[in-house]
Amino acid sequence: MKVGFVRVIAWLCLIATILTALLACSDNSNSSTVNVADTTTFAEETDDGLYHDDVPTVNYDCYVFRVYSRDDVWFNGNITVEAQTGEVINDAIFIRNAKVCDRFNIQITETVHTDTELARATVLANEDAYDMINARCTAALSMAVEGLLFTVEDLPYVDLSKPYWDQKLTDDVNLGPNKYFAVGDLNLTFYDYTSVLLFNKQLVEDNSIENPYQIVYENRWTFDKLKELAMGITTDLNGDLKLDQNDLYGIIGTPNFVGYTLTLAAGVKSINKDENNYPVYELDTDERFIEVFNKVFEIMWDSNTWFRTTITDQISPTFISMFKNNQALFFSTNFFNVPSLRDMDTEFGILPFPKYNEKQEKYITRISFFDMFTVPITVSDLNRTSAIIEVLNCESGNIVIPAYYDISLKTKYARDNDSAGMLDLIMEYRVVDLGDTIWVGEIRDGWLAAMYQNNNRTIASTAKKYTKLMTKTIEKVVTSLEDNMMKRR
């Protein structure tokens, strides 16, 4: 998604308008419930820089729209915030909710817990407890398989053709002909978990390395180029004849962040789809995947450029500390980690992951995990629920995403004009691999990450060991989804 200059100006004007309206609001700044039912209704925006939904404005008479979300320190997953704090993203969420609440005369409340099980239990008990459940990708699939969710097709006001919905990612995360999930601008986890490659500008200058931005502009940013630049930087800084976290490296990052992201950047996945959009496991015979897999190992292992730990967490203080201390040319991470570098003295830049070779048309960006909204079958009014969800996504596109993308990433954390251009390339073509997300336990964390970690290149024979398990797992899911579809007819 690209957010241009016109939309930034429109965003700033909209924020000013909403802030003026909020001055007349009742005092609710210390509550996670946003209630602006008594404020002046906002005028219809006509500026072409803003998104517009096709939802009729209905007075829902102070209805409490109930959201359930996971509590996790690794992403911006919550729908509500308690108050305006001066932080751009926080305040954008607050303002978005105020605008939606004012339009429909509703309140928004959010229950937050460590996982999705509490919400799932209410659906199993046929209790109308939540209008929307933000579920981890693995839990979302489980609820769909159990028949606990409405499909997107059941939501009359959700219009996936609108620009605040991502149709490609929506196709990626769904299985079969029906869509239980939709990826929109309300889901910040799809931004937080977008992979990026940071580079240290001081090391580029000190080592007379050519400008990485220029390499990208000239379509020379490939696997081989990454390997070449990384190989030239690794140094035993303290002279103890061993390489550890006290030395200088070409690339730092976990096996998940380096190996898996490079693999997907070449346009291959561990789980593919057939002509009916159902998943297919064929890793043991996928020659293209095997070729890319081996090429990734050349970069990670054969070039002696990669520093790794046994940590597979999304956040590693070791890597952040090393990058701040100028001990790595490249740091494989995601958008969510970029703010942790705001106090870094050395300037850094942001790059897309490289293409496999110059023949590859686009830079391909991995989304490594996500939470997404689901609508439980216990919801009694789909018109109301879908109207609110649609407008939340629309106003997220107008207010929150410009704050996240243009205001924060492009100006607060990214430190040059070229980084802004790189961000557009990164966001242009993002992908989700089901073996990296929905079936993360069976594939990525089940065995593939360990292969990257331990320099195990027996991909065909190792993948073959899991063929029976994955075939059975996929068949069970497909059968359940088809049975659910038949029951609905």
Short mmCIF file of C-alpha atoms in Angstrom, two decimals:
data_model
loop_
_atom_site.label_atom_id
_atom_site.label_comp_id
_atom_site.label_asym_id
_atom_site.label_seq_id
_atom_site.Cartn_x
_atom_site.Cartn_y
_atom_site.Cartn_z
CA MET A 1 0.00 0.00 0.00
CA LYS A 2 1.28 3.45 -0.90
CA VAL A 3 0.23 6.51 1.05
CA GLY A 4 1.02 9.60 -0.97
CA PHE A 5 1.56 13.25 -0.14
CA VAL A 6 -2.07 14.20 -0.86
CA ARG A 7 -3.31 11.67 1.67
CA VAL A 8 -0.85 12.92 4.28
CA ILE A 9 -2.17 16.48 3.88
CA ALA A 10 -5.74 15.15 3.99
CA TRP A 11 -4.83 13.20 7.12
CA LEU A 12 -3.48 16.29 8.86
CA CYS A 13 -6.60 18.31 8.00
CA LEU A 14 -8.85 15.49 9.17
CA ILE A 15 -7.00 15.18 12.47
CA ALA A 16 -7.38 18.92 13.07
CA THR A 17 -11.13 18.68 12.43
CA ILE A 18 -11.57 15.71 14.74
CA LEU A 19 -9.47 17.22 17.51
CA THR A 20 -11.68 20.30 17.44
CA ALA A 21 -14.75 18.10 17.79
CA LEU A 22 -13.16 16.13 20.61
CA LEU A 23 -12.81 19.27 22.72
CA ALA A 24 -16.56 19.16 23.19
CA CYS A 25 -16.58 15.47 24.20
CA SER A 26 -17.53 14.28 27.64
CA ASP A 27 -14.55 13.40 29.80
CA ASN A 28 -13.66 9.82 28.88
CA SER A 29 -9.94 10.25 28.31
CA ASN A 30 -8.98 7.80 31.06
CA SER A 31 -11.19 4.95 29.91
CA SER A 32 -10.61 2.29 27.28
CA THR A 33 -14.28 2.81 26.33
CA VAL A 34 -14.67 5.57 23.76
CA ASN A 35 -18.06 7.28 23.87
CA VAL A 36 -18.54 10.39 21.80
CA ALA A 37 -22.25 10.01 21.18
CA ASP A 38 -22.97 13.54 22.35
CA THR A 39 -20.49 15.30 20.08
CA THR A 40 -21.27 17.10 16.87
CA THR A 41 -21.55 14.75 13.91
CA PHE A 42 -18.57 15.07 11.61
CA ALA A 43 -19.21 16.45 8.18
CA GLU A 44 -18.86 14.18 5.17
CA GLU A 45 -15.31 14.39 3.77
CA THR A 46 -15.10 15.34 0.12
CA ASP A 47 -11.33 15.61 -0.23
CA ASP A 48 -10.18 13.07 -2.83
CA GLY A 49 -7.19 12.30 -0.63
CA LEU A 50 -9.38 10.34 1.80
CA TYR A 51 -11.02 6.94 1.53
CA HIS A 52 -14.82 6.73 1.55
CA ASP A 53 -17.01 3.77 2.52
CA ASP A 54 -20.51 3.02 1.24
CA VAL A 55 -22.01 2.29 4.65
CA PRO A 56 -25.20 4.15 5.66
CA THR A 57 -24.93 6.11 8.89
CA VAL A 58 -27.27 4.53 11.44
CA ASN A 59 -27.90 5.57 15.04
CA TYR A 60 -27.21 2.43 17.06
CA ASP A 61 -28.43 4.06 20.27
CA CYS A 62 -25.25 3.77 22.38
CA TYR A 63 -24.66 0.14 21.44
CA VAL A 64 -21.50 -1.29 23.01
CA PHE A 65 -19.38 -2.83 20.26
CA ARG A 66 -17.40 -5.56 22.02
CA VAL A 67 -13.92 -6.50 20.80
CA TYR A 68 -11.73 -9.34 22.05
CA SER A 69 -7.98 -9.11 21.39
CA ARG A 70 -4.77 -10.85 22.33
CA ASP A 71 -2.35 -9.12 24.64
CA ASP A 72 1.15 -9.28 23.21
CA VAL A 73 4.18 -7.02 23.56
CA TRP A 74 5.39 -7.92 20.05
CA PHE A 75 2.84 -5.98 18.03
CA ASN A 76 0.28 -3.19 17.98
CA GLY A 77 -2.71 -5.50 18.19
CA ASN A 78 -5.21 -3.59 20.30
CA ILE A 79 -8.18 -1.75 18.82
CA THR A 80 -8.63 0.75 21.67
CA VAL A 81 -6.31 3.01 23.64
CA GLU A 82 -7.05 4.61 26.99
CA ALA A 83 -6.26 8.21 26.15
CA GLN A 84 -4.30 10.54 23.92
CA THR A 85 -0.66 10.52 24.95
CA GLY A 86 1.12 12.53 22.28
CA GLU A 87 2.38 9.40 20.53
CA VAL A 88 1.30 9.58 16.91
CA ILE A 89 -0.05 6.03 16.45
CA ASN A 90 -1.74 5.91 19.86
CA ASP A 91 -3.52 9.19 19.21
CA ALA A 92 -4.52 8.18 15.70
CA ILE A 93 -6.23 5.06 17.10
CA PHE A 94 -8.00 7.19 19.71
CA ILE A 95 -9.19 9.67 17.09
CA ARG A 96 -10.30 6.92 14.68
CA ASN A 97 -12.42 5.31 17.38
CA ALA A 98 -13.90 8.65 18.37
CA LYS A 99 -14.90 9.32 14.78
CA VAL A 100 -16.53 5.89 14.32
CA CYS A 101 -18.29 6.07 17.69
CA ASP A 102 -19.66 9.51 16.87
CA ARG A 103 -20.90 8.41 13.47
CA PHE A 104 -22.89 5.43 14.78
CA ASN A 105 -23.61 6.59 18.35
CA ILE A 106 -21.81 3.59 19.83
CA GLN A 107 -19.15 2.74 22.36
CA ILE A 108 -16.20 0.43 21.75
CA THR A 109 -14.90 -1.80 24.51
CA GLU A 110 -12.02 -4.25 24.29
CA THR A 111 -11.31 -7.32 26.37
CA VAL A 112 -7.64 -8.29 26.24
CA HIS A 113 -6.23 -11.68 27.20
CA THR A 114 -3.12 -13.72 26.51
CA ASP A 115 -4.80 -15.95 23.91
CA THR A 116 -8.09 -16.49 22.10
CA GLU A 117 -9.39 -19.37 24.22
CA LEU A 118 -11.66 -17.28 26.46
CA ALA A 119 -13.42 -15.83 23.45
CA ARG A 120 -13.65 -19.21 21.75
CA ALA A 121 -15.27 -20.65 24.88
CA THR A 122 -18.06 -18.08 24.75
CA VAL A 123 -18.84 -19.04 21.15
CA LEU A 124 -18.89 -22.73 22.03
CA ALA A 125 -21.31 -21.88 24.84
CA ASN A 126 -23.50 -20.01 22.32
CA GLU A 127 -23.00 -16.79 24.25
CA ASP A 128 -23.21 -13.53 22.35
CA ALA A 129 -20.22 -12.00 24.15
CA TYR A 130 -18.20 -10.36 21.36
CA ASP A 131 -18.92 -8.66 18.06
CA MET A 132 -15.37 -9.11 16.79
CA ILE A 133 -12.52 -11.40 17.86
CA ASN A 134 -8.95 -10.51 16.94
CA ALA A 135 -7.41 -13.95 16.73
CA ARG A 136 -3.89 -15.20 16.19
CA CYS A 137 -3.66 -16.72 12.73
CA THR A 138 -3.47 -20.27 14.11
CA ALA A 139 -6.51 -19.77 16.35
CA ALA A 140 -8.45 -18.09 13.55
CA LEU A 141 -8.09 -21.17 11.35
CA SER A 142 -9.10 -23.46 14.22
CA MET A 143 -12.30 -21.49 14.80
CA ALA A 144 -13.11 -21.51 11.10
CA VAL A 145 -12.59 -25.27 10.94
CA GLU A 146 -14.86 -25.71 13.98
CA GLY A 147 -17.61 -23.75 12.27
CA LEU A 148 -17.49 -20.94 14.84
CA LEU A 149 -17.11 -18.03 12.41
CA PHE A 150 -19.20 -16.20 9.87
CA THR A 151 -17.58 -15.75 6.47
CA VAL A 152 -16.76 -12.37 4.99
CA GLU A 153 -19.50 -13.06 2.47
CA ASP A 154 -21.96 -13.02 5.39
CA LEU A 155 -21.00 -9.44 6.24
CA PRO A 156 -23.16 -7.25 3.98
CA TYR A 157 -21.24 -4.00 4.38
CA VAL A 158 -17.70 -5.37 4.07
CA ASP A 159 -16.54 -4.37 0.59
CA LEU A 160 -13.19 -5.96 -0.24
CA SER A 161 -12.89 -3.91 -3.42
CA LYS A 162 -12.23 -0.80 -1.33
CA PRO A 163 -8.60 0.34 -1.13
CA TYR A 164 -8.42 -0.05 2.66
CA TRP A 165 -8.68 -3.81 2.19
CA ASP A 166 -5.74 -5.82 0.86
CA GLN A 167 -7.19 -8.29 -1.60
CA LYS A 168 -3.92 -10.12 -2.25
CA LEU A 169 -3.21 -10.78 1.41
CA THR A 170 -6.85 -11.70 1.96
CA ASP A 171 -6.46 -14.38 -0.73
CA ASP A 172 -3.19 -15.53 0.86
CA VAL A 173 -4.70 -16.15 4.30
CA ASN A 174 -7.90 -17.88 3.16
CA LEU A 175 -8.39 -21.49 2.10
CA GLY A 176 -10.88 -22.67 -0.48
CA PRO A 177 -13.68 -20.67 -2.10
CA ASN A 178 -15.03 -19.03 1.06
CA LYS A 179 -13.34 -16.20 2.94
CA TYR A 180 -13.42 -16.39 6.71
CA PHE A 181 -10.78 -13.68 7.03
CA ALA A 182 -10.11 -10.30 5.46
CA VAL A 183 -6.96 -8.22 5.76
CA GLY A 184 -7.59 -4.53 6.13
CA ASP A 185 -6.07 -1.36 7.53
CA LEU A 186 -7.55 -2.13 10.94
CA ASN A 187 -5.00 -4.96 11.29
CA LEU A 188 -1.74 -3.28 12.29
CA THR A 189 -0.07 -6.65 12.88
CA PHE A 190 0.19 -7.02 9.09
CA TYR A 191 2.35 -3.89 9.18
CA ASP A 192 4.25 -4.73 12.38
CA TYR A 193 5.32 -8.14 11.06
CA THR A 194 6.39 -6.85 7.65
CA SER A 195 10.06 -7.81 7.19
CA VAL A 196 12.75 -5.21 6.49
CA LEU A 197 16.52 -5.20 6.12
CA LEU A 198 18.28 -2.33 7.90
CA PHE A 199 21.79 -1.23 6.99
CA ASN A 200 24.38 0.77 8.93
CA LYS A 201 25.37 3.90 7.02
CA GLN A 202 28.57 4.43 8.99
CA LEU A 203 29.85 0.99 8.05
CA VAL A 204 28.96 1.66 4.42
CA GLU A 205 31.04 4.83 4.48
CA ASP A 206 33.95 3.43 6.49
CA ASN A 207 34.33 0.43 4.19
CA SER A 208 33.79 2.31 0.91
CA ILE A 209 30.72 0.21 0.12
CA GLU A 210 28.61 1.43 -2.77
CA ASN A 211 25.33 3.12 -1.86
CA PRO A 212 22.76 0.36 -1.17
CA TYR A 213 19.94 2.63 -2.31
CA GLN A 214 21.57 3.06 -5.69
CA ILE A 215 21.95 -0.70 -5.98
CA VAL A 216 18.20 -1.03 -5.47
CA TYR A 217 17.39 1.73 -7.95
CA GLU A 218 19.55 0.05 -10.59
CA ASN A 219 17.90 -3.36 -10.04
CA ARG A 220 21.16 -4.92 -8.82
CA TRP A 221 19.93 -5.72 -5.32
CA THR A 222 20.06 -9.53 -5.46
CA PHE A 223 21.05 -12.50 -3.32
CA ASP A 224 24.54 -12.44 -4.83
CA LYS A 225 24.95 -8.74 -4.13
CA LEU A 226 23.88 -9.17 -0.51
CA LYS A 227 26.39 -11.99 -0.12
CA GLU A 228 29.16 -9.90 -1.72
CA LEU A 229 28.62 -6.90 0.55
CA ALA A 230 28.18 -8.98 3.69
CA MET A 231 31.31 -11.05 3.08
CA GLY A 232 33.47 -7.95 2.90
CA ILE A 233 32.55 -6.72 6.37
CA THR A 234 32.89 -9.63 8.84
CA THR A 235 35.84 -8.96 11.20
CA ASP A 236 37.28 -10.43 14.41
CA LEU A 237 37.30 -7.11 16.24
CA ASN A 238 39.01 -8.19 19.46
CA GLY A 239 41.56 -10.50 17.84
CA ASP A 240 40.67 -13.56 19.93
CA LEU A 241 40.55 -15.74 16.79
CA LYS A 242 36.87 -16.55 17.18
CA LEU A 243 33.69 -14.89 16.02
CA ASP A 244 31.05 -14.13 18.65
CA GLN A 245 28.73 -11.32 19.67
CA ASN A 246 31.72 -9.03 20.30
CA ASP A 247 32.71 -8.97 16.64
CA LEU A 248 31.52 -7.41 13.38
CA TYR A 249 29.23 -9.21 10.94
CA GLY A 250 27.69 -8.77 7.55
CA ILE A 251 24.24 -9.97 8.65
CA ILE A 252 22.57 -10.44 12.04
CA GLY A 253 19.18 -11.92 12.83
CA THR A 254 17.44 -15.08 13.96
CA PRO A 255 17.11 -18.10 11.65
CA ASN A 256 13.45 -17.18 11.25
CA PHE A 257 14.24 -13.62 10.29
CA VAL A 258 17.19 -14.26 7.99
CA GLY A 259 16.68 -17.69 6.44
CA TYR A 260 12.93 -17.78 6.09
CA THR A 261 12.62 -14.18 4.93
CA LEU A 262 15.27 -14.64 2.25
CA THR A 263 13.54 -17.79 1.07
CA LEU A 264 10.19 -16.07 0.65
CA ALA A 265 11.89 -13.05 -0.96
CA ALA A 266 12.75 -15.34 -3.88
CA GLY A 267 9.07 -16.07 -4.49
CA VAL A 268 8.75 -19.58 -3.07
CA LYS A 269 6.64 -20.87 -0.17
CA SER A 270 6.53 -23.98 1.97
CA ILE A 271 2.79 -24.32 1.32
CA ASN A 272 1.34 -23.60 -2.12
CA LYS A 273 -2.26 -23.44 -3.33
CA ASP A 274 -4.09 -25.48 -5.98
CA GLU A 275 -6.56 -24.19 -8.55
CA ASN A 276 -9.34 -24.22 -5.93
CA ASN A 277 -7.30 -22.16 -3.46
CA TYR A 278 -6.72 -25.15 -1.21
CA PRO A 279 -3.28 -25.71 0.36
CA VAL A 280 -0.78 -28.18 -1.08
CA TYR A 281 2.31 -29.56 0.65
CA GLU A 282 5.00 -30.61 -1.84
CA LEU A 283 8.25 -29.43 -0.32
CA ASP A 284 10.07 -32.69 -0.93
CA THR A 285 9.55 -32.39 -4.70
CA ASP A 286 9.42 -28.62 -5.16
CA GLU A 287 12.62 -28.13 -7.17
CA ARG A 288 12.35 -24.35 -7.15
CA PHE A 289 12.07 -24.23 -3.35
CA ILE A 290 15.02 -26.60 -2.98
CA GLU A 291 17.12 -24.44 -5.30
CA VAL A 292 16.33 -21.28 -3.33
CA PHE A 293 16.82 -23.05 -0.01
CA ASN A 294 20.36 -24.05 -0.96
CA LYS A 295 21.15 -20.55 -2.21
CA VAL A 296 20.06 -19.10 1.11
CA PHE A 297 22.50 -21.40 2.89
CA GLU A 298 25.32 -20.06 0.74
CA ILE A 299 24.59 -16.60 2.14
CA MET A 300 23.99 -17.66 5.73
CA TRP A 301 26.70 -20.26 6.17
CA ASP A 302 29.20 -20.48 3.32
CA SER A 303 30.14 -16.81 3.36
CA ASN A 304 30.89 -16.63 7.11
CA THR A 305 28.82 -13.46 7.37
CA TRP A 306 25.89 -14.34 9.63
CA PHE A 307 25.76 -13.95 13.40
CA ARG A 308 23.04 -16.01 15.02
CA THR A 309 22.01 -17.05 18.49
CA THR A 310 19.69 -19.84 19.57
CA ILE A 311 17.05 -17.18 20.06
CA THR A 312 14.06 -17.49 17.73
CA ASP A 313 12.02 -14.74 19.40
CA GLN A 314 10.64 -11.87 17.39
CA ILE A 315 12.64 -9.46 19.55
CA SER A 316 16.27 -10.10 20.53
CA PRO A 317 18.08 -7.52 22.69
CA THR A 318 21.38 -9.02 21.51
CA PHE A 319 20.78 -8.11 17.88
CA ILE A 320 19.42 -4.66 18.69
CA SER A 321 22.44 -3.94 20.90
CA MET A 322 24.88 -5.16 18.25
CA PHE A 323 23.29 -3.06 15.53
CA LYS A 324 23.35 0.03 17.75
CA ASN A 325 27.03 -0.65 18.48
CA ASN A 326 27.91 -0.72 14.75
CA GLN A 327 28.59 -4.46 14.77
CA ALA A 328 26.52 -5.36 11.73
CA LEU A 329 26.17 -4.06 8.21
CA PHE A 330 22.70 -5.59 7.80
CA PHE A 331 20.04 -6.31 10.42
CA SER A 332 17.15 -8.60 9.45
CA THR A 333 14.08 -7.51 11.42
CA ASN A 334 10.55 -6.10 11.00
CA PHE A 335 8.75 -2.77 11.24
CA PHE A 336 7.79 -3.31 14.85
CA ASN A 337 11.44 -3.39 15.92
CA VAL A 338 12.45 -0.22 14.07
CA PRO A 339 11.29 2.15 16.86
CA SER A 340 13.66 0.39 19.29
CA LEU A 341 16.49 2.00 17.30
CA ARG A 342 15.26 5.56 17.67
CA ASP A 343 18.15 6.40 20.05
CA MET A 344 20.81 4.86 17.80
CA ASP A 345 23.59 7.39 17.24
CA THR A 346 24.66 6.04 13.84
CA GLU A 347 22.41 6.68 10.88
CA PHE A 348 20.72 3.63 9.36
CA GLY A 349 18.70 2.98 6.24
CA ILE A 350 15.85 0.61 5.33
CA LEU A 351 15.90 -1.79 2.38
CA PRO A 352 13.62 -4.45 0.91
CA PHE A 353 15.01 -7.97 1.01
CA PRO A 354 16.91 -8.65 -2.21
CA LYS A 355 15.55 -10.32 -5.31
CA TYR A 356 16.76 -13.82 -6.11
CA ASN A 357 18.28 -12.46 -9.31
CA GLU A 358 17.79 -9.51 -11.65
CA LYS A 359 15.15 -11.40 -13.65
CA GLN A 360 12.75 -11.32 -10.69
CA GLU A 361 10.14 -8.66 -11.35
CA LYS A 362 9.29 -7.44 -7.84
CA TYR A 363 10.79 -7.22 -4.40
CA ILE A 364 8.84 -9.72 -2.33
CA THR A 365 8.27 -8.94 1.34
CA ARG A 366 7.41 -11.53 3.95
CA ILE A 367 4.79 -11.02 6.66
CA SER A 368 5.94 -13.41 9.34
CA PHE A 369 2.87 -13.55 11.59
CA PHE A 370 -0.41 -11.76 12.24
CA ASP A 371 -3.61 -11.41 14.21
CA MET A 372 -6.79 -10.68 12.27
CA PHE A 373 -10.43 -9.96 12.93
CA THR A 374 -13.04 -12.70 12.92
CA VAL A 375 -16.80 -12.54 13.47
CA PRO A 376 -18.22 -15.28 15.73
CA ILE A 377 -21.46 -17.05 14.77
CA THR A 378 -23.03 -15.82 18.01
CA VAL A 379 -23.31 -12.26 16.64
CA SER A 380 -27.00 -11.38 16.33
CA ASP A 381 -26.88 -8.36 14.00
CA LEU A 382 -24.58 -8.79 11.01
CA ASN A 383 -25.67 -5.51 9.45
CA ARG A 384 -24.50 -3.57 12.50
CA THR A 385 -21.33 -5.59 13.00
CA SER A 386 -20.27 -5.41 9.37
CA ALA A 387 -21.04 -1.69 9.16
CA ILE A 388 -18.83 -0.91 12.14
CA ILE A 389 -16.01 -3.18 10.92
CA GLU A 390 -16.09 -1.64 7.45
CA VAL A 391 -15.94 1.91 8.77
CA LEU A 392 -13.21 1.03 11.28
CA ASN A 393 -11.11 -0.20 8.38
CA CYS A 394 -11.93 2.81 6.24
CA GLU A 395 -11.03 5.28 8.97
CA SER A 396 -7.93 3.26 9.82
CA GLY A 397 -6.87 3.83 6.23
CA ASN A 398 -7.57 7.54 6.59
CA ILE A 399 -6.12 8.12 10.05
CA VAL A 400 -4.06 5.27 11.53
CA ILE A 401 -2.09 3.98 8.55
CA PRO A 402 -0.85 7.42 7.49
CA ALA A 403 0.22 7.92 11.11
CA TYR A 404 1.96 4.55 11.17
CA TYR A 405 3.46 4.66 7.71
CA ASP A 406 4.05 8.23 6.61
CA ILE A 407 4.34 10.09 9.87
CA SER A 408 6.15 7.53 12.03
CA LEU A 409 8.14 5.30 9.68
CA LYS A 410 8.91 7.83 6.99
CA THR A 411 9.85 10.75 9.21
CA LYS A 412 10.34 9.75 12.84
CA TYR A 413 12.39 6.58 12.51
CA ALA A 414 13.54 6.39 8.90
CA ARG A 415 16.32 8.90 8.61
CA ASP A 416 16.51 9.94 4.97
CA ASN A 417 14.38 10.53 1.90
CA ASP A 418 15.57 7.32 0.24
CA SER A 419 14.21 5.23 3.12
CA ALA A 420 10.75 6.56 2.33
CA GLY A 421 11.09 5.29 -1.25
CA MET A 422 12.32 1.93 0.01
CA LEU A 423 9.26 1.63 2.25
CA ASP A 424 7.03 1.93 -0.78
CA LEU A 425 8.94 -0.91 -2.48
CA ILE A 426 8.68 -3.02 0.67
CA MET A 427 4.92 -2.54 0.92
CA GLU A 428 4.25 -3.01 -2.79
CA TYR A 429 4.19 -6.82 -2.81
CA ARG A 430 3.82 -8.60 0.53
CA VAL A 431 3.20 -12.31 0.98
CA VAL A 432 2.03 -14.74 3.64
CA ASP A 433 3.24 -18.36 3.69
CA LEU A 434 0.79 -20.68 5.47
CA GLY A 435 3.69 -22.85 6.64
CA ASP A 436 5.16 -19.78 8.29
CA THR A 437 1.92 -18.65 9.95
CA ILE A 438 -1.17 -20.85 10.17
CA TRP A 439 0.91 -24.04 10.26
CA VAL A 440 3.91 -22.49 11.96
CA GLY A 441 4.03 -25.27 14.55
CA GLU A 442 4.06 -28.00 11.93
CA ILE A 443 6.55 -26.49 9.48
CA ARG A 444 8.55 -23.37 10.34
CA ASP A 445 9.00 -23.88 14.06
CA GLY A 446 8.40 -27.60 13.75
CA TRP A 447 11.58 -28.29 11.78
CA LEU A 448 12.45 -25.76 9.07
CA ALA A 449 13.86 -23.05 11.37
CA ALA A 450 16.12 -25.65 12.98
CA MET A 451 17.56 -26.48 9.57
CA TYR A 452 18.53 -22.83 9.05
CA GLN A 453 19.94 -22.72 12.57
CA ASN A 454 22.00 -25.92 12.32
CA ASN A 455 23.22 -25.77 8.71
CA ASN A 456 21.12 -28.79 7.80
CA ARG A 457 20.63 -28.78 4.03
CA THR A 458 18.83 -32.10 3.59
CA ILE A 459 15.64 -30.30 2.61
CA ALA A 460 14.16 -32.93 0.27
CA SER A 461 14.62 -35.90 2.59
CA THR A 462 13.64 -33.94 5.71
CA ALA A 463 10.53 -32.50 4.07
CA LYS A 464 9.56 -35.99 2.89
CA LYS A 465 9.41 -37.18 6.51
CA TYR A 466 6.54 -34.77 7.12
CA THR A 467 4.58 -35.46 3.95
CA LYS A 468 2.16 -37.89 5.58
CA LEU A 469 1.55 -35.63 8.56
CA MET A 470 1.00 -32.49 6.48
CA THR A 471 -1.16 -34.28 3.92
CA LYS A 472 -3.38 -35.58 6.70
CA THR A 473 -3.46 -32.19 8.44
CA ILE A 474 -4.44 -30.38 5.25
CA GLU A 475 -7.06 -32.98 4.31
CA LYS A 476 -8.69 -32.64 7.73
CA VAL A 477 -8.90 -28.86 7.40
CA VAL A 478 -10.22 -28.97 3.83
CA THR A 479 -12.85 -31.60 4.71
CA SER A 480 -14.06 -29.56 7.69
CA LEU A 481 -14.28 -26.34 5.67
CA GLU A 482 -16.20 -28.12 2.90
CA ASP A 483 -18.57 -29.69 5.46
CA ASN A 484 -19.18 -26.27 6.98
CA MET A 485 -19.95 -24.90 3.54
CA MET A 486 -22.45 -27.68 2.86
CA LYS A 487 -24.21 -27.07 6.20
CA ARG A 488 -24.67 -23.43 5.33
CA ARG A 489 -26.44 -24.13 2.07
#
